[in-house]
Amino acid sequence: MTQPQRIVILTGAGVSAESGLGTFRDAGGLWAQYDLEDVATPEGFARDPGLVHAFYNARRENCLAAAPNAAHRALARLQAAWPDHVTLITQNIDDLHERAGASAVVHMHGELLRARCAACGACWDAPVRMDPGDACPACGARATRPDVVWFGEIPRHMERIEAALERAELFVSIGTSGTVYPAAGFVALARAAGARCLELNLEPSATAAGFDEARQGPASALVPAWVETLLG
Ligand code: APR
C-alpha cells in the first residue's frame, strides 16, 4: 500500500446522481423544476413555509428510498483505510456517505434528515414529513425548519474546512458544478496551500481549469478506480 496522503474530498450532487437523487443544474435538474428563491431561501420560507416543507418532504422521501452507490462505497473504503488522513466534505444534504460507511462527514450545507427550531435553535431527527404547524419539542414554537443551509445563509464548519485545506496534499472534487461559493473556491485555497488538485466529474466543471487534472465520467466508475489506484 502506498503511503497515506492528507486528502480533502469535496462532493456535490453528482456523487448521488446514480443513486437516483436529482442534481440541481443538469438538464431537468431541481433548479429547472423549482424556483430556488421560493424553496431555498429564508425569504421564500417566510413567504410560504408550506411550499418549502413540501419541497424538502419530497426530497427526504427520495433520499430515504435511495441507496448509496459505488462512489459512496469507495470513499468510505478510502476513509476506513486512512482514517486520520481523509477529510470528507459534502455539499449534499442526503446521508448516502454515512449509509455507505463513512464517518465524520462534514455537511457544509446541513442535513435533510435533521430538523431545527428557528426560534430556540434546538435540533432533532426530522420526521419524514414536516409541516409548518409542527411544534418544537424543546420550546413549543411553531417555527420548525429543515436543518439545511439556504442561499443567503452561512455554510457550516468553514473554520474546520479551511484548516484541512491548508494542510492538504491532495484535494479531490467529485460531482459538483463548481458554481456555488464558498465550495467553488476550495480548489483555489488548496492550490495556494500546495496541494495537487483532481476533479472527477461527468463534464468539466466551471472551475475545471483550476485543477491539475480533470477526469470526466460517472462517479460510480471514476471514484472506485481512483481509490483503487491509491489503495491497491
Ligand atoms: N457522476 C459525476 N458527476 C455527475 C454525475 C455523475 N453520475 N451526474 C451529474 N454530475 C455532475 C454534473 O455534470 C454537474 O457538474 O455533477 C454536477 C452537479 O452540479 P450541481 O447540480 O450544480 O450540484 P452541486 O455542485 O452539488 O450544487 C452545489 O448548489 O443549489 C445548491 O445547495 C445546493 O449543495 C448544492 C449546491
Short mmCIF file of C-alpha atoms and ligand atoms in Angstrom, two decimals:
data_model
loop_
_atom_site.label_atom_id
_atom_site.label_comp_id
_atom_site.label_asym_id
_atom_site.label_seq_id
_atom_site.Cartn_x
_atom_site.Cartn_y
_atom_site.Cartn_z
CA MET A 1 0.00 0.00 0.00
CA THR A 2 1.24 3.47 -0.81
CA GLN A 3 1.89 5.96 1.98
CA PRO A 4 -1.29 7.77 3.14
CA GLN A 5 -1.56 11.37 1.96
CA ARG A 6 -3.57 14.13 3.63
CA ILE A 7 -6.60 14.20 1.35
CA VAL A 8 -9.52 16.62 1.35
CA ILE A 9 -12.50 15.41 -0.66
CA LEU A 10 -15.43 17.63 -1.66
CA THR A 11 -18.57 16.01 -3.04
CA GLY A 12 -21.64 17.50 -4.70
CA ALA A 13 -24.94 16.33 -6.15
CA GLY A 14 -23.20 14.36 -8.93
CA VAL A 15 -21.96 11.75 -6.44
CA SER A 16 -25.58 10.91 -5.54
CA ALA A 17 -26.98 11.20 -9.10
CA GLU A 18 -26.57 7.49 -9.81
CA SER A 19 -28.45 6.72 -6.58
CA GLY A 20 -31.45 8.40 -8.21
CA LEU A 21 -31.26 11.76 -6.43
CA GLY A 22 -31.58 14.69 -8.82
CA THR A 23 -28.79 17.19 -9.31
CA PHE A 24 -29.53 20.92 -9.34
CA ARG A 25 -28.15 22.34 -12.57
CA ASP A 26 -28.14 19.47 -15.09
CA ALA A 27 -30.89 19.47 -17.75
CA GLY A 28 -34.11 18.64 -15.89
CA GLY A 29 -32.36 19.27 -12.55
CA LEU A 30 -34.11 20.60 -9.46
CA TRP A 31 -33.49 24.25 -10.34
CA ALA A 32 -35.19 23.74 -13.71
CA GLN A 33 -38.28 22.44 -11.90
CA TYR A 34 -38.40 24.84 -8.94
CA ASP A 35 -37.53 28.48 -8.37
CA LEU A 36 -34.69 28.37 -5.85
CA GLU A 37 -35.79 31.78 -4.50
CA ASP A 38 -39.07 30.15 -3.46
CA VAL A 39 -37.78 26.93 -1.88
CA ALA A 40 -34.17 27.53 -0.83
CA THR A 41 -34.00 30.99 0.74
CA PRO A 42 -35.08 32.35 4.17
CA GLU A 43 -37.31 34.83 2.32
CA GLY A 44 -39.05 32.02 0.44
CA PHE A 45 -39.64 30.18 3.73
CA ALA A 46 -41.08 33.33 5.33
CA ARG A 47 -43.45 33.78 2.35
CA ASP A 48 -44.69 30.20 2.12
CA PRO A 49 -43.37 27.69 4.70
CA GLY A 50 -45.83 25.04 3.46
CA LEU A 51 -44.31 25.10 -0.03
CA VAL A 52 -40.77 24.86 1.37
CA HIS A 53 -41.67 21.97 3.67
CA ALA A 54 -43.38 20.17 0.76
CA PHE A 55 -40.20 20.55 -1.34
CA TYR A 56 -37.96 19.13 1.40
CA ASN A 57 -40.52 16.44 2.34
CA ALA A 58 -40.33 15.16 -1.25
CA ARG A 59 -36.55 15.24 -1.17
CA ARG A 60 -36.49 13.44 2.20
CA GLU A 61 -38.73 10.70 0.82
CA ASN A 62 -36.46 10.31 -2.24
CA CYS A 63 -33.40 10.21 0.00
CA LEU A 64 -34.85 7.52 2.26
CA ALA A 65 -35.78 5.42 -0.80
CA ALA A 66 -32.30 5.75 -2.33
CA ALA A 67 -29.23 3.62 -1.66
CA PRO A 68 -25.52 4.55 -1.74
CA ASN A 69 -23.72 3.78 -4.99
CA ALA A 70 -20.21 2.55 -5.81
CA ALA A 71 -18.74 6.07 -5.45
CA HIS A 72 -20.04 6.48 -1.89
CA ARG A 73 -18.75 3.00 -1.03
CA ALA A 74 -15.29 3.65 -2.48
CA LEU A 75 -14.94 6.90 -0.50
CA ALA A 76 -15.95 5.07 2.71
CA ARG A 77 -13.33 2.41 1.94
CA LEU A 78 -10.64 5.06 1.49
CA GLN A 79 -11.62 6.79 4.73
CA ALA A 80 -11.60 3.48 6.63
CA ALA A 81 -8.12 2.66 5.26
CA TRP A 82 -6.63 6.10 6.04
CA PRO A 83 -8.87 7.41 8.87
CA ASP A 84 -6.54 10.16 10.08
CA HIS A 85 -5.75 11.39 6.59
CA VAL A 86 -9.09 11.79 4.83
CA THR A 87 -11.47 14.72 5.36
CA LEU A 88 -14.77 14.14 3.59
CA ILE A 89 -16.74 17.33 2.97
CA THR A 90 -20.08 17.29 1.20
CA GLN A 91 -22.43 19.93 -0.12
CA ASN A 92 -25.11 17.22 -0.16
CA ILE A 93 -27.85 17.15 2.43
CA ASP A 94 -28.52 13.42 1.92
CA ASP A 95 -26.98 10.76 4.19
CA LEU A 96 -25.66 8.41 1.50
CA HIS A 97 -21.99 8.83 2.52
CA GLU A 98 -22.88 7.74 6.06
CA ARG A 99 -25.03 4.83 4.85
CA ALA A 100 -22.05 3.64 2.77
CA GLY A 101 -19.99 3.54 5.97
CA ALA A 102 -18.28 6.96 6.03
CA SER A 103 -17.98 8.78 9.34
CA ALA A 104 -17.38 12.35 10.45
CA VAL A 105 -18.80 13.64 7.16
CA VAL A 106 -18.63 17.43 7.09
CA HIS A 107 -22.10 18.54 5.91
CA MET A 108 -21.40 22.13 4.94
CA HIS A 109 -24.99 22.66 3.68
CA GLY A 110 -26.68 20.89 6.60
CA GLU A 111 -28.69 17.65 6.72
CA LEU A 112 -32.08 16.79 5.26
CA LEU A 113 -32.77 14.23 8.00
CA ARG A 114 -32.42 16.78 10.79
CA ALA A 115 -34.90 19.46 11.86
CA ARG A 116 -34.21 22.72 13.63
CA CYS A 117 -36.23 25.28 15.55
CA ALA A 118 -35.83 28.78 14.12
CA ALA A 119 -36.90 30.21 17.50
CA CYS A 120 -34.61 28.42 20.00
CA GLY A 121 -32.05 26.63 17.80
CA ALA A 122 -32.84 23.10 19.07
CA CYS A 123 -32.11 20.28 16.58
CA TRP A 124 -33.62 16.80 16.35
CA ASP A 125 -34.13 13.96 13.87
CA ALA A 126 -36.63 15.15 11.26
CA PRO A 127 -39.84 13.19 10.75
CA VAL A 128 -40.35 12.05 7.15
CA ARG A 129 -42.92 14.80 6.67
CA MET A 130 -42.55 18.22 8.29
CA ASP A 131 -45.33 20.80 8.46
CA PRO A 132 -45.47 24.49 9.39
CA GLY A 133 -47.85 23.57 12.24
CA ASP A 134 -45.28 21.27 13.94
CA ALA A 135 -44.22 22.40 17.42
CA CYS A 136 -40.57 22.44 18.50
CA PRO A 137 -40.04 19.58 21.01
CA ALA A 138 -37.84 21.89 23.14
CA CYS A 139 -39.67 25.24 23.28
CA GLY A 140 -43.03 24.58 21.64
CA ALA A 141 -42.66 27.33 18.99
CA ARG A 142 -44.26 26.59 15.63
CA ALA A 143 -41.07 27.58 13.83
CA THR A 144 -39.56 24.29 12.73
CA ARG A 145 -37.49 24.11 9.56
CA PRO A 146 -35.22 21.61 7.81
CA ASP A 147 -31.69 21.84 9.24
CA VAL A 148 -30.24 22.85 5.88
CA VAL A 149 -28.32 25.90 4.69
CA TRP A 150 -30.28 28.09 2.28
CA PHE A 151 -28.94 30.67 -0.17
CA GLY A 152 -28.06 33.76 1.84
CA GLU A 153 -27.18 31.70 4.95
CA ILE A 154 -23.71 30.83 6.20
CA PRO A 155 -22.33 27.38 5.31
CA ARG A 156 -21.29 25.23 8.27
CA HIS A 157 -17.86 24.17 9.57
CA MET A 158 -15.88 26.68 7.49
CA GLU A 159 -13.03 27.05 10.01
CA ARG A 160 -12.50 23.31 10.11
CA ILE A 161 -12.70 23.07 6.31
CA GLU A 162 -10.20 25.87 5.74
CA ALA A 163 -7.81 24.32 8.26
CA ALA A 164 -7.99 20.98 6.42
CA LEU A 165 -7.45 22.67 3.04
CA GLU A 166 -4.38 24.50 4.35
CA ARG A 167 -2.79 21.15 5.28
CA ALA A 168 -3.97 19.15 2.26
CA GLU A 169 -1.56 17.32 -0.01
CA LEU A 170 -4.34 16.26 -2.37
CA PHE A 171 -7.72 17.93 -2.99
CA VAL A 172 -10.34 15.96 -4.90
CA SER A 173 -13.63 17.46 -6.08
CA ILE A 174 -16.34 14.99 -7.11
CA GLY A 175 -19.67 15.64 -8.82
CA THR A 176 -20.03 19.36 -8.30
CA SER A 177 -20.60 22.08 -10.91
CA GLY A 178 -18.21 24.50 -9.17
CA THR A 179 -20.75 27.32 -9.30
CA VAL A 180 -21.72 27.79 -5.65
CA TYR A 181 -19.36 29.52 -3.22
CA PRO A 182 -17.66 29.02 -0.87
CA ALA A 183 -17.21 25.39 -2.07
CA ALA A 184 -16.32 26.56 -5.60
CA GLY A 185 -13.36 28.41 -4.08
CA PHE A 186 -11.87 25.38 -2.29
CA VAL A 187 -9.71 24.42 -5.28
CA ALA A 188 -8.01 27.83 -5.21
CA LEU A 189 -7.37 27.54 -1.46
CA ALA A 190 -5.96 24.03 -1.86
CA ARG A 191 -3.75 25.12 -4.79
CA ALA A 192 -2.43 28.05 -2.78
CA ALA A 193 -1.59 25.61 0.03
CA GLY A 194 0.43 23.48 -2.39
CA ALA A 195 -2.00 20.56 -2.79
CA ARG A 196 -2.37 18.61 -6.01
CA CYS A 197 -5.94 19.10 -7.25
CA LEU A 198 -8.02 16.47 -9.05
CA GLU A 199 -11.55 16.82 -10.41
CA LEU A 200 -13.79 13.79 -11.02
CA ASN A 201 -17.00 14.91 -12.76
CA LEU A 202 -19.32 13.96 -15.58
CA GLU A 203 -18.21 17.04 -17.51
CA PRO A 204 -15.63 19.78 -16.86
CA SER A 205 -16.98 21.98 -14.05
CA ALA A 206 -16.93 25.79 -14.06
CA THR A 207 -13.64 25.62 -12.12
CA ALA A 208 -12.04 22.69 -14.03
CA ALA A 209 -9.18 24.90 -15.30
CA GLY A 210 -8.05 25.41 -11.69
CA PHE A 211 -7.29 21.71 -11.19
CA ASP A 212 -4.05 19.92 -12.05
CA GLU A 213 -6.13 17.17 -13.62
CA ALA A 214 -9.82 16.81 -14.53
CA ARG A 215 -11.23 13.37 -15.38
CA GLN A 216 -14.66 13.04 -16.98
CA GLY A 217 -17.13 10.21 -16.42
CA PRO A 218 -19.74 8.90 -13.99
CA ALA A 219 -18.72 9.00 -10.33
CA SER A 220 -19.62 5.30 -9.90
CA ALA A 221 -16.77 4.42 -12.29
CA LEU A 222 -14.22 7.23 -11.73
CA VAL A 223 -14.23 7.20 -7.91
CA PRO A 224 -13.69 3.45 -7.34
CA ALA A 225 -10.93 3.47 -9.99
CA TRP A 226 -9.19 6.40 -8.29
CA VAL A 227 -9.48 4.82 -4.82
CA GLU A 228 -8.14 1.54 -6.21
CA THR A 229 -5.00 3.28 -7.54
CA LEU A 230 -4.40 4.78 -4.06
CA LEU A 231 -5.05 1.67 -2.00
CA GLY A 232 -4.21 -1.06 -4.50
N1 APR B 1 -21.08 11.43 -11.90
C1 APR B 1 -20.30 12.51 -11.74
N2 APR B 1 -20.73 13.78 -11.90
C2 APR B 1 -22.02 13.94 -12.23
C3 APR B 1 -22.92 12.87 -12.41
C4 APR B 1 -22.39 11.55 -12.24
N3 APR B 1 -23.15 10.47 -12.39
N4 APR B 1 -24.13 13.36 -12.75
C5 APR B 1 -24.00 14.69 -12.78
N5 APR B 1 -22.74 15.06 -12.46
C6 APR B 1 -22.15 16.39 -12.35
C7 APR B 1 -22.77 17.40 -13.30
O1 APR B 1 -22.10 17.39 -14.55
C8 APR B 1 -22.56 18.72 -12.54
O2 APR B 1 -21.32 19.32 -12.88
O3 APR B 1 -22.45 16.86 -11.05
C9 APR B 1 -22.52 18.28 -11.06
C10 APR B 1 -23.75 18.67 -10.27
O4 APR B 1 -23.81 20.07 -10.19
P1 APR B 1 -24.98 20.82 -9.43
O5 APR B 1 -26.30 20.28 -9.86
O6 APR B 1 -24.76 22.28 -9.58
O7 APR B 1 -24.78 20.36 -7.89
P2 APR B 1 -23.75 20.92 -6.81
O8 APR B 1 -22.49 21.38 -7.46
O9 APR B 1 -23.67 19.91 -5.74
O10 APR B 1 -24.55 22.19 -6.28
C11 APR B 1 -23.99 22.95 -5.24
O11 APR B 1 -25.97 24.26 -5.10
O12 APR B 1 -28.26 24.53 -5.12
C12 APR B 1 -27.15 24.37 -4.34
O13 APR B 1 -27.18 23.78 -2.11
C13 APR B 1 -27.20 23.21 -3.39
O14 APR B 1 -25.36 21.93 -2.50
C14 APR B 1 -25.95 22.45 -3.68
C15 APR B 1 -25.07 23.48 -4.35
#
